[in-house]
Structure formats: C-alpha cells, structure tokens
mmCIF file of C-alpha atoms in Angstrom:
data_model
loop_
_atom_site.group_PDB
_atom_site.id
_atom_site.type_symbol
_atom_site.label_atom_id
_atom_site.label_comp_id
_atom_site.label_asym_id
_atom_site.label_seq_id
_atom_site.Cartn_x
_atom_site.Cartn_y
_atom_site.Cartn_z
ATOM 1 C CA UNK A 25 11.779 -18.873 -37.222
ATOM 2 C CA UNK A 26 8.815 -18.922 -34.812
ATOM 3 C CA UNK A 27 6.710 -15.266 -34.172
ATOM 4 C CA UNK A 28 7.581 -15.931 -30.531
ATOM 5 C CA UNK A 29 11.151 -16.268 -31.729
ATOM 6 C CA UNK A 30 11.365 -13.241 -33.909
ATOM 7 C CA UNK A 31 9.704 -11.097 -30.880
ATOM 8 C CA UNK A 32 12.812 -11.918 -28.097
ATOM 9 C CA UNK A 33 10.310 -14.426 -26.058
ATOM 10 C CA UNK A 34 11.024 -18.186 -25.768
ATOM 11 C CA UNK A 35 8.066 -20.707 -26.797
ATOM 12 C CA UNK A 36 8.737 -21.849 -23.135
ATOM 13 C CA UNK A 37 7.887 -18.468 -21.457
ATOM 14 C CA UNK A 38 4.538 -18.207 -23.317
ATOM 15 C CA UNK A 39 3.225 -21.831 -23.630
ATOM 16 C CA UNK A 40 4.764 -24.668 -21.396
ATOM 17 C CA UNK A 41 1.726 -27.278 -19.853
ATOM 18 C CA UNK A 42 4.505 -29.485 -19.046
ATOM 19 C CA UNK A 43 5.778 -27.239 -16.660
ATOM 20 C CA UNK A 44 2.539 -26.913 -14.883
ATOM 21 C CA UNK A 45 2.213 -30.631 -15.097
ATOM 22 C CA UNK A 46 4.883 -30.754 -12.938
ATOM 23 C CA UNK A 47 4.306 -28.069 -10.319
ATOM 24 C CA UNK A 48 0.801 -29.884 -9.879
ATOM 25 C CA UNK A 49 2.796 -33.650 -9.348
ATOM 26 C CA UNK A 50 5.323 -31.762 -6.778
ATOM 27 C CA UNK A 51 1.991 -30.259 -4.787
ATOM 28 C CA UNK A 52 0.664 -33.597 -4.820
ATOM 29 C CA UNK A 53 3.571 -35.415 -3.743
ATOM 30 C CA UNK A 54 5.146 -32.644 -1.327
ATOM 31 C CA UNK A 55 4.803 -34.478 2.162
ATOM 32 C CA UNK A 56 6.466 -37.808 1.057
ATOM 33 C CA UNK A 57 8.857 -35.625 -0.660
ATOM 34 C CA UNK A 58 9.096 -33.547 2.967
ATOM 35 C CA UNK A 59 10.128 -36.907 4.767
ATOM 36 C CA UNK A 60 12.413 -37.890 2.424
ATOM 37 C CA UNK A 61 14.422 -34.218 2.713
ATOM 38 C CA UNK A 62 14.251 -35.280 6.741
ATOM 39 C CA UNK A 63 15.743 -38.821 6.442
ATOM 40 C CA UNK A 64 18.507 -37.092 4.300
ATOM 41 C CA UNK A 65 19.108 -34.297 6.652
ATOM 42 C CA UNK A 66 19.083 -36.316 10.083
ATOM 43 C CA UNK A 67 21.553 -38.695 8.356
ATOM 44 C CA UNK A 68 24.010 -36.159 7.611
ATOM 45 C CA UNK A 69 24.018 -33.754 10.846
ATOM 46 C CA UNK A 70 24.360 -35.047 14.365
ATOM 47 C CA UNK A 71 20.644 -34.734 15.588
ATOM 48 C CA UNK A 72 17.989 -36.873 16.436
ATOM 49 C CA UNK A 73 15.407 -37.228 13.357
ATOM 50 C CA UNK A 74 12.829 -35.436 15.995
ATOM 51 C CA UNK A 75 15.055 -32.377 16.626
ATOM 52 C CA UNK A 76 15.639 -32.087 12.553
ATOM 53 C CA UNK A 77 12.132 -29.972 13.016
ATOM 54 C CA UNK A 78 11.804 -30.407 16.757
ATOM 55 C CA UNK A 79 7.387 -29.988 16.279
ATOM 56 C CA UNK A 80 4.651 -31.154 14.324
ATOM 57 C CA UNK A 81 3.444 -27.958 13.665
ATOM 58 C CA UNK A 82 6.911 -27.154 12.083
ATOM 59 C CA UNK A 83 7.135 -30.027 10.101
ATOM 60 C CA UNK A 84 3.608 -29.767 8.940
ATOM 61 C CA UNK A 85 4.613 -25.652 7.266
ATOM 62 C CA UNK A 86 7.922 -27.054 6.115
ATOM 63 C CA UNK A 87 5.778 -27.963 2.743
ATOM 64 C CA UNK A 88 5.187 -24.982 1.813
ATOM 65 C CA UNK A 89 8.492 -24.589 0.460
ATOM 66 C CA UNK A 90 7.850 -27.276 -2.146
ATOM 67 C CA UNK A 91 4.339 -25.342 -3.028
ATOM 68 C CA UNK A 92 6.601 -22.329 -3.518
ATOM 69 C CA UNK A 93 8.905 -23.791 -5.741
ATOM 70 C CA UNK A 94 5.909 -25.783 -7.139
ATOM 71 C CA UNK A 95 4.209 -21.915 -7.855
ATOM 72 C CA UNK A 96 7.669 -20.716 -9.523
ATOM 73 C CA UNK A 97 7.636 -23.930 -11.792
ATOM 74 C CA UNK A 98 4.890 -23.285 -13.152
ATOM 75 C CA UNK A 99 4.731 -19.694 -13.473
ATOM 76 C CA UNK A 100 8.089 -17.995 -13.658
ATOM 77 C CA UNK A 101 6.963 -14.337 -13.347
ATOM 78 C CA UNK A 102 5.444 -15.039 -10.458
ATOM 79 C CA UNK A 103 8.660 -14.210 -8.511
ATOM 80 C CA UNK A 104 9.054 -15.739 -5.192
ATOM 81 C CA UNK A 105 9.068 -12.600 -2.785
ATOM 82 C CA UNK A 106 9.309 -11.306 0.654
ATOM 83 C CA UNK A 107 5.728 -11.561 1.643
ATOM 84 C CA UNK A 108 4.840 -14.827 0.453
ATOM 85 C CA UNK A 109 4.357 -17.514 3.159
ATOM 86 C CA UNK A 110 7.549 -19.645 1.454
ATOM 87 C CA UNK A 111 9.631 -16.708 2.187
ATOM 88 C CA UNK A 112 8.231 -16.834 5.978
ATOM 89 C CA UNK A 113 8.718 -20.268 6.459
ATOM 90 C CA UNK A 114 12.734 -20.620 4.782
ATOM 91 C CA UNK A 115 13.589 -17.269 7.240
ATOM 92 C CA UNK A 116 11.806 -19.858 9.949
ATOM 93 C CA UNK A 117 14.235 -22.650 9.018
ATOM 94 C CA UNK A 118 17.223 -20.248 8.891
ATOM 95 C CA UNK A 119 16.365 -19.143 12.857
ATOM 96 C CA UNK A 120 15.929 -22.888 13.792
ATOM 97 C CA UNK A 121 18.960 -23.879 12.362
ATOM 98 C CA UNK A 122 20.901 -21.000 14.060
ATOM 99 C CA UNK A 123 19.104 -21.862 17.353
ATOM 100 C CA UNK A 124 20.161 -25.344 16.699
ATOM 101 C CA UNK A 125 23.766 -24.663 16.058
ATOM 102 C CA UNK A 126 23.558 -25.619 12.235
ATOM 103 C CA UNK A 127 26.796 -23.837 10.488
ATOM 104 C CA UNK A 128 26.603 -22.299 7.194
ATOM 105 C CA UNK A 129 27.770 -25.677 5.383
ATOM 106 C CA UNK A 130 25.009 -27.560 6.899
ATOM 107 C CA UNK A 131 22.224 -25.639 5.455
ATOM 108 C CA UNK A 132 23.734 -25.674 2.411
ATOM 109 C CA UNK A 133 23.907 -28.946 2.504
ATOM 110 C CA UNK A 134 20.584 -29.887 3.311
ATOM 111 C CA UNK A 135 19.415 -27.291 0.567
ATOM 112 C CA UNK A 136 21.372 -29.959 -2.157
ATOM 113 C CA UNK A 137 19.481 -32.547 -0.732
ATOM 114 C CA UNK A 138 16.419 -30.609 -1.103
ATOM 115 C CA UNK A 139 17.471 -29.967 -4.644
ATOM 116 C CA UNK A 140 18.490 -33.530 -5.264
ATOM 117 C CA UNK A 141 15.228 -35.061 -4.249
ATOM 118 C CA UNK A 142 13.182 -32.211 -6.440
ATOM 119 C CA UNK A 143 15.467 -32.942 -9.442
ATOM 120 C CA UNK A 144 15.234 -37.146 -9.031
ATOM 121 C CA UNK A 145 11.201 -36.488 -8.486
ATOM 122 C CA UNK A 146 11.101 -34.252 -12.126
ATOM 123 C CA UNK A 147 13.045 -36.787 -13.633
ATOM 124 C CA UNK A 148 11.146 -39.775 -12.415
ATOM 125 C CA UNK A 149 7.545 -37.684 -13.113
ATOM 126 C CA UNK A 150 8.740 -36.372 -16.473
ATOM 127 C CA UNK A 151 9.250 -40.203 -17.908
ATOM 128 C CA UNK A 152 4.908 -40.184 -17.155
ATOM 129 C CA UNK A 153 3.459 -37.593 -18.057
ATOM 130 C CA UNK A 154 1.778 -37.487 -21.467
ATOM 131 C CA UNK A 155 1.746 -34.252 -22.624
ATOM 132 C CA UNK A 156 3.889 -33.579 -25.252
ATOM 133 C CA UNK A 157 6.642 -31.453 -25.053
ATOM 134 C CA UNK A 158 9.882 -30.093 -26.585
ATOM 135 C CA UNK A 159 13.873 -30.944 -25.530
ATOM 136 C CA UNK A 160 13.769 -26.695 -23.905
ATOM 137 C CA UNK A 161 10.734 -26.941 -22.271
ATOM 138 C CA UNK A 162 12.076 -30.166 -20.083
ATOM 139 C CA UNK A 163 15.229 -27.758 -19.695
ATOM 140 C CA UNK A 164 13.389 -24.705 -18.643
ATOM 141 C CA UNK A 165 11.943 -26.520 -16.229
ATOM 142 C CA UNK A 166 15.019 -27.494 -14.710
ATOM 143 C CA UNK A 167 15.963 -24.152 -14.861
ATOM 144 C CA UNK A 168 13.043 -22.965 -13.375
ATOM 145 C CA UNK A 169 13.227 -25.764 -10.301
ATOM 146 C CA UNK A 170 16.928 -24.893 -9.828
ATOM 147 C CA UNK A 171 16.131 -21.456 -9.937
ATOM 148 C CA UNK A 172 13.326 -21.505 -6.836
ATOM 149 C CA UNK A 173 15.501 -23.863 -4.613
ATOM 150 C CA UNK A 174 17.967 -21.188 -4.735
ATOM 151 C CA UNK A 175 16.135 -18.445 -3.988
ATOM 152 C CA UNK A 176 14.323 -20.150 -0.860
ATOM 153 C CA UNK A 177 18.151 -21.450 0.504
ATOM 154 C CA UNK A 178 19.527 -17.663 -0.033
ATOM 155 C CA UNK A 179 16.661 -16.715 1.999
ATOM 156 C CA UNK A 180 17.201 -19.368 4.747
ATOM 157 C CA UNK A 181 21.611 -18.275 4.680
ATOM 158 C CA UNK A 182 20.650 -14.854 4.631
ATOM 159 C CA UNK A 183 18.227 -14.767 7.542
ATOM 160 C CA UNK A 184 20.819 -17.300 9.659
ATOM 161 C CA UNK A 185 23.578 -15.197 9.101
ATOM 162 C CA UNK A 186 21.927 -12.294 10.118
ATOM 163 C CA UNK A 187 21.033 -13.930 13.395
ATOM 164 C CA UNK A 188 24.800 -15.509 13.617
ATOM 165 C CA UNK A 189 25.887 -11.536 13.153
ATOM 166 C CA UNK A 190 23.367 -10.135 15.948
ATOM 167 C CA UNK A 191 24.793 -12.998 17.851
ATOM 168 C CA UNK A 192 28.336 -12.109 17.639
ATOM 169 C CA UNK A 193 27.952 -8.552 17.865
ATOM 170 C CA UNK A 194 25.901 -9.243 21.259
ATOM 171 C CA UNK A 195 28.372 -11.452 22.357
ATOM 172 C CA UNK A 196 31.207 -8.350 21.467
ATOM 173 C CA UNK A 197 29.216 -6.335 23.524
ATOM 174 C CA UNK A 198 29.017 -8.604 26.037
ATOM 175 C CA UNK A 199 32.614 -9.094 26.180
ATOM 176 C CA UNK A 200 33.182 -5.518 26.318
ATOM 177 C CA UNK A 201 30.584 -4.899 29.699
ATOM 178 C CA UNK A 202 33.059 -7.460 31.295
ATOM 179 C CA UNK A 203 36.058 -6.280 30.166
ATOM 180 C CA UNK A 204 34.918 -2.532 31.911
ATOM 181 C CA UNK A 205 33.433 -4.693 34.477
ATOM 182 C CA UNK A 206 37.074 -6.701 35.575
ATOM 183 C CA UNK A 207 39.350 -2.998 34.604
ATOM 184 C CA UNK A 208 37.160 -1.082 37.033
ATOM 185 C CA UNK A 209 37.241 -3.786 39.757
ATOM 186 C CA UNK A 210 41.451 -4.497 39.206
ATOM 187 C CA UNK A 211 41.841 -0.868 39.155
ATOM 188 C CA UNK A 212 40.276 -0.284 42.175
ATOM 189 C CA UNK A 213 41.461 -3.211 44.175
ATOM 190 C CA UNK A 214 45.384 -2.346 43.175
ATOM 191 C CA UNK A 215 44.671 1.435 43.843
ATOM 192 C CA UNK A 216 43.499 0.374 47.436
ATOM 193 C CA UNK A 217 46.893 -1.578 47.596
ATOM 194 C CA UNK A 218 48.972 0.742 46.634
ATOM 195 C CA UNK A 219 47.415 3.616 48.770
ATOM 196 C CA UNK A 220 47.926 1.486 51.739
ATOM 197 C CA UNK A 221 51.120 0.383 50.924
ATOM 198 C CA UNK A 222 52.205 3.801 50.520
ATOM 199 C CA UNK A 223 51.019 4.754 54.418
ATOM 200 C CA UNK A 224 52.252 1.878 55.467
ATOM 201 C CA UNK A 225 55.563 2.919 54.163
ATOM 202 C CA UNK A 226 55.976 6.302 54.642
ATOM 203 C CA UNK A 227 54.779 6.003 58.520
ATOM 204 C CA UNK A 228 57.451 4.133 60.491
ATOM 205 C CA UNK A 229 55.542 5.263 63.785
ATOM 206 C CA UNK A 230 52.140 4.387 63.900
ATOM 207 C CA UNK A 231 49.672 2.570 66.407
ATOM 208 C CA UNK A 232 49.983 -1.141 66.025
ATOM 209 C CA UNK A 233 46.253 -1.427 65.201
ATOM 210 C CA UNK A 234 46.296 0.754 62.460
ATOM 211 C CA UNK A 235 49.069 -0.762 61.012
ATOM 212 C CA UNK A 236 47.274 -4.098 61.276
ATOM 213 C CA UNK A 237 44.103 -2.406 59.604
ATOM 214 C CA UNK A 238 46.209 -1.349 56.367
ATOM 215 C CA UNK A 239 47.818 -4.524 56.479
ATOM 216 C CA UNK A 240 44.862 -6.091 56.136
ATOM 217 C CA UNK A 241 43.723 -3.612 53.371
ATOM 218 C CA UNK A 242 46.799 -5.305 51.319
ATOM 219 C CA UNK A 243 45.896 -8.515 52.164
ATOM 220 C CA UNK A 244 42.443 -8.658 51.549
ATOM 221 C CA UNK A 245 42.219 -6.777 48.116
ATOM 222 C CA UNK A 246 45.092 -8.700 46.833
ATOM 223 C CA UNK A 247 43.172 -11.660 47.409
ATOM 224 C CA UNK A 248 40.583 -10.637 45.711
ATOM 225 C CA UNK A 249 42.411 -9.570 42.890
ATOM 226 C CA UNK A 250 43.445 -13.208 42.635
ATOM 227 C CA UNK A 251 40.276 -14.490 42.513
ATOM 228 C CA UNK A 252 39.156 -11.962 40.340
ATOM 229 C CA UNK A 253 41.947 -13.405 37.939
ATOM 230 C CA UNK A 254 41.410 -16.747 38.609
ATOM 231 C CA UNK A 255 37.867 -16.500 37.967
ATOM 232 C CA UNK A 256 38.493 -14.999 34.863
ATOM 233 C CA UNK A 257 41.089 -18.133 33.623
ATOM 234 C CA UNK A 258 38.360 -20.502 34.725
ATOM 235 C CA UNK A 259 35.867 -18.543 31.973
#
C-alpha cells in the first residue's frame, strides 16, 4: 500500500498533472466551447440565438464559468465560493433567465448541455495529452468537472428562484392592494345604493326632484359597480 494510501489521502488529491493539463486545455479552448453551449441552448428554447445572451458584453463574461470550473479541475480545495467572479456571473445568468422567462427545466437543461460539451471536450483532450497518468486520476477528474458544473448551475437555480419567489410574493401583494382596492370601492358604491334605496322607500311624499336625485344615486353607482365588475372579468 502507498504512504499516501496508508495516511487517508488519495494519490489523486496530492499529485495529479493530468488534471491541470486539462484545466489549462479548457482555459484555452473556453470561447469555442462558449459558442458551442449557445448553439445548443438557442436550439432547444424558443429564442433568437441573439437573445440567448441578448449583449456582447454578456457573452464575452459568460467564460468565466468555464475558467471557474477550469480553477476547480485543477485544484479541488480551491472551493468555488460566493465571492469569486464565477459565482457573480452564474447568479447573472440565473436573473437573465428569470427576466427572460426561462423555467426551472430550462436552466437545467442548458446546464446538461454545458456539462455535455465539458465532458465530450475531456474526453476528446484526454486521448492527447502525454502525460502519463493512472485509470483514478482520469476519474477524479471527471469527478472533479462534474462536481464544478454543479455547483455553478445550483448557484444559477438558486439565485432564479429567489427572484421567481420575490416575484410571486410581489405579485401576492399586488393582488392583495387590488383586492382592498375593488372591496372598498363595491362596498361603498352598494352602501350608497342601499342608503338611497332605503329613503326612497321609506318616504312616499317627497319633492319630485329629490326623488329624481336619489334615483339617480341608484342608478349611477350601480353602474359603476358594473363596470367595476366588468373591468375586473376583463383582467
């Protein structure tokens, strides 16, 4: 048995140039690997490939999720967290995607294909590479690579949903401004109905002109009751 071995720490986890071998290949090859994530993407969802990331600028930061899973790759402990730029730019993508009306399935969709293209790019680089290396290092890369796509799409679904939450939650609120908004108006239009009903009613003698007043009181709030309510269908 290996010293590594015998201590509780994998060959991999001290020693693995094949792994950095890699990250340096996926650095080099990020942008072609970018555009190929975009023709996947605007081939699945219903948007023009120009609204997929709607500006150069976006496009052009949208690598730096490959660096960051290139920097995980190739050094593990490195954990990818919350104030690295990757981190920024997947919380970016998960607020496009929720501006754009992306569902959940959607970005985890596009995250496969992200994961897809990484995985057929390892397995295409690995077959040219020359350093040696052993049957768990080639799987603790894989690991590794599997491992940083995941985190980055968790961080992209977890920033989206929060937004999807604040949106529904505003909406509720929303919902219940207008709700206060149509009782207060209904109330008050049937209690002006009522109360001149109720005159009109209870005095048999009164001037003609004030009995044409209230009579238009009934009148004209019950129409606007009904447009109130049609108003409210038409919503």
């Amino acid at each position: 048995m290996r010293p590594e071995q015998q201590s509780g720490v994998s060959r991999v986890e001290i020693d693995c140039p094949l792994a950095g071998v890699l990250a340096e290949r996926l650095r080099l090859a990020r942008h072609d690997l970018t555009l190929q994530w975009l023709d996947r993407i605007a081939s699945r969802v219903s948007l023009d490939r120009n609204r997929v990331f709607p500006t150069k600028d976006l496009l052009d930061h949208v690598p730096l999720l490959i660096d960051g899973v290139a920097d995980y790759v190739k050094n593990p402990a490195a954990e990818i967290g919350v104030d690295m730029p990757v981190v920024a730019k997947a919380m970016e993508l998960g607020a496009l995607r929720h501006q754009q009306g992306f569902d959940a399935y959607e970005i985890l969709k596009e995250y496969e294909f992200l994961g897809g293209i990484l995985f057929e790019f390892f397995t295409t680089t690995v077959e040219q590479v020359k350093e040696p290396c052993e049957k768990s290092e080639l799987m603790a890369c894989g690991a590794r690579l599997y491992r940083a796509v995941t985190i980055i799409q968790q961080t992209t679904m977890t920033h989206f949903l929060l937004l999807a939450d604040r949106h529904v939650a505003e909406r509720e609120e929303r919902l219940r401004v207008f709700n206060r908004v149509i009782s207060h108006e209904i109330k008050n239009r049937v209690g002006a109905i009522l109360g001149a009903s109720t005159v009109l009613n209870e005095l048999s003698e009164m001037p003609s002109s004030k009995r044409a007043d209230l009579e238009e009181i009934v009148l004209r709030n019950a129409r606007e009751m009904r447009n109130t309510v049609e108003n409210v269908l038409i919503l």
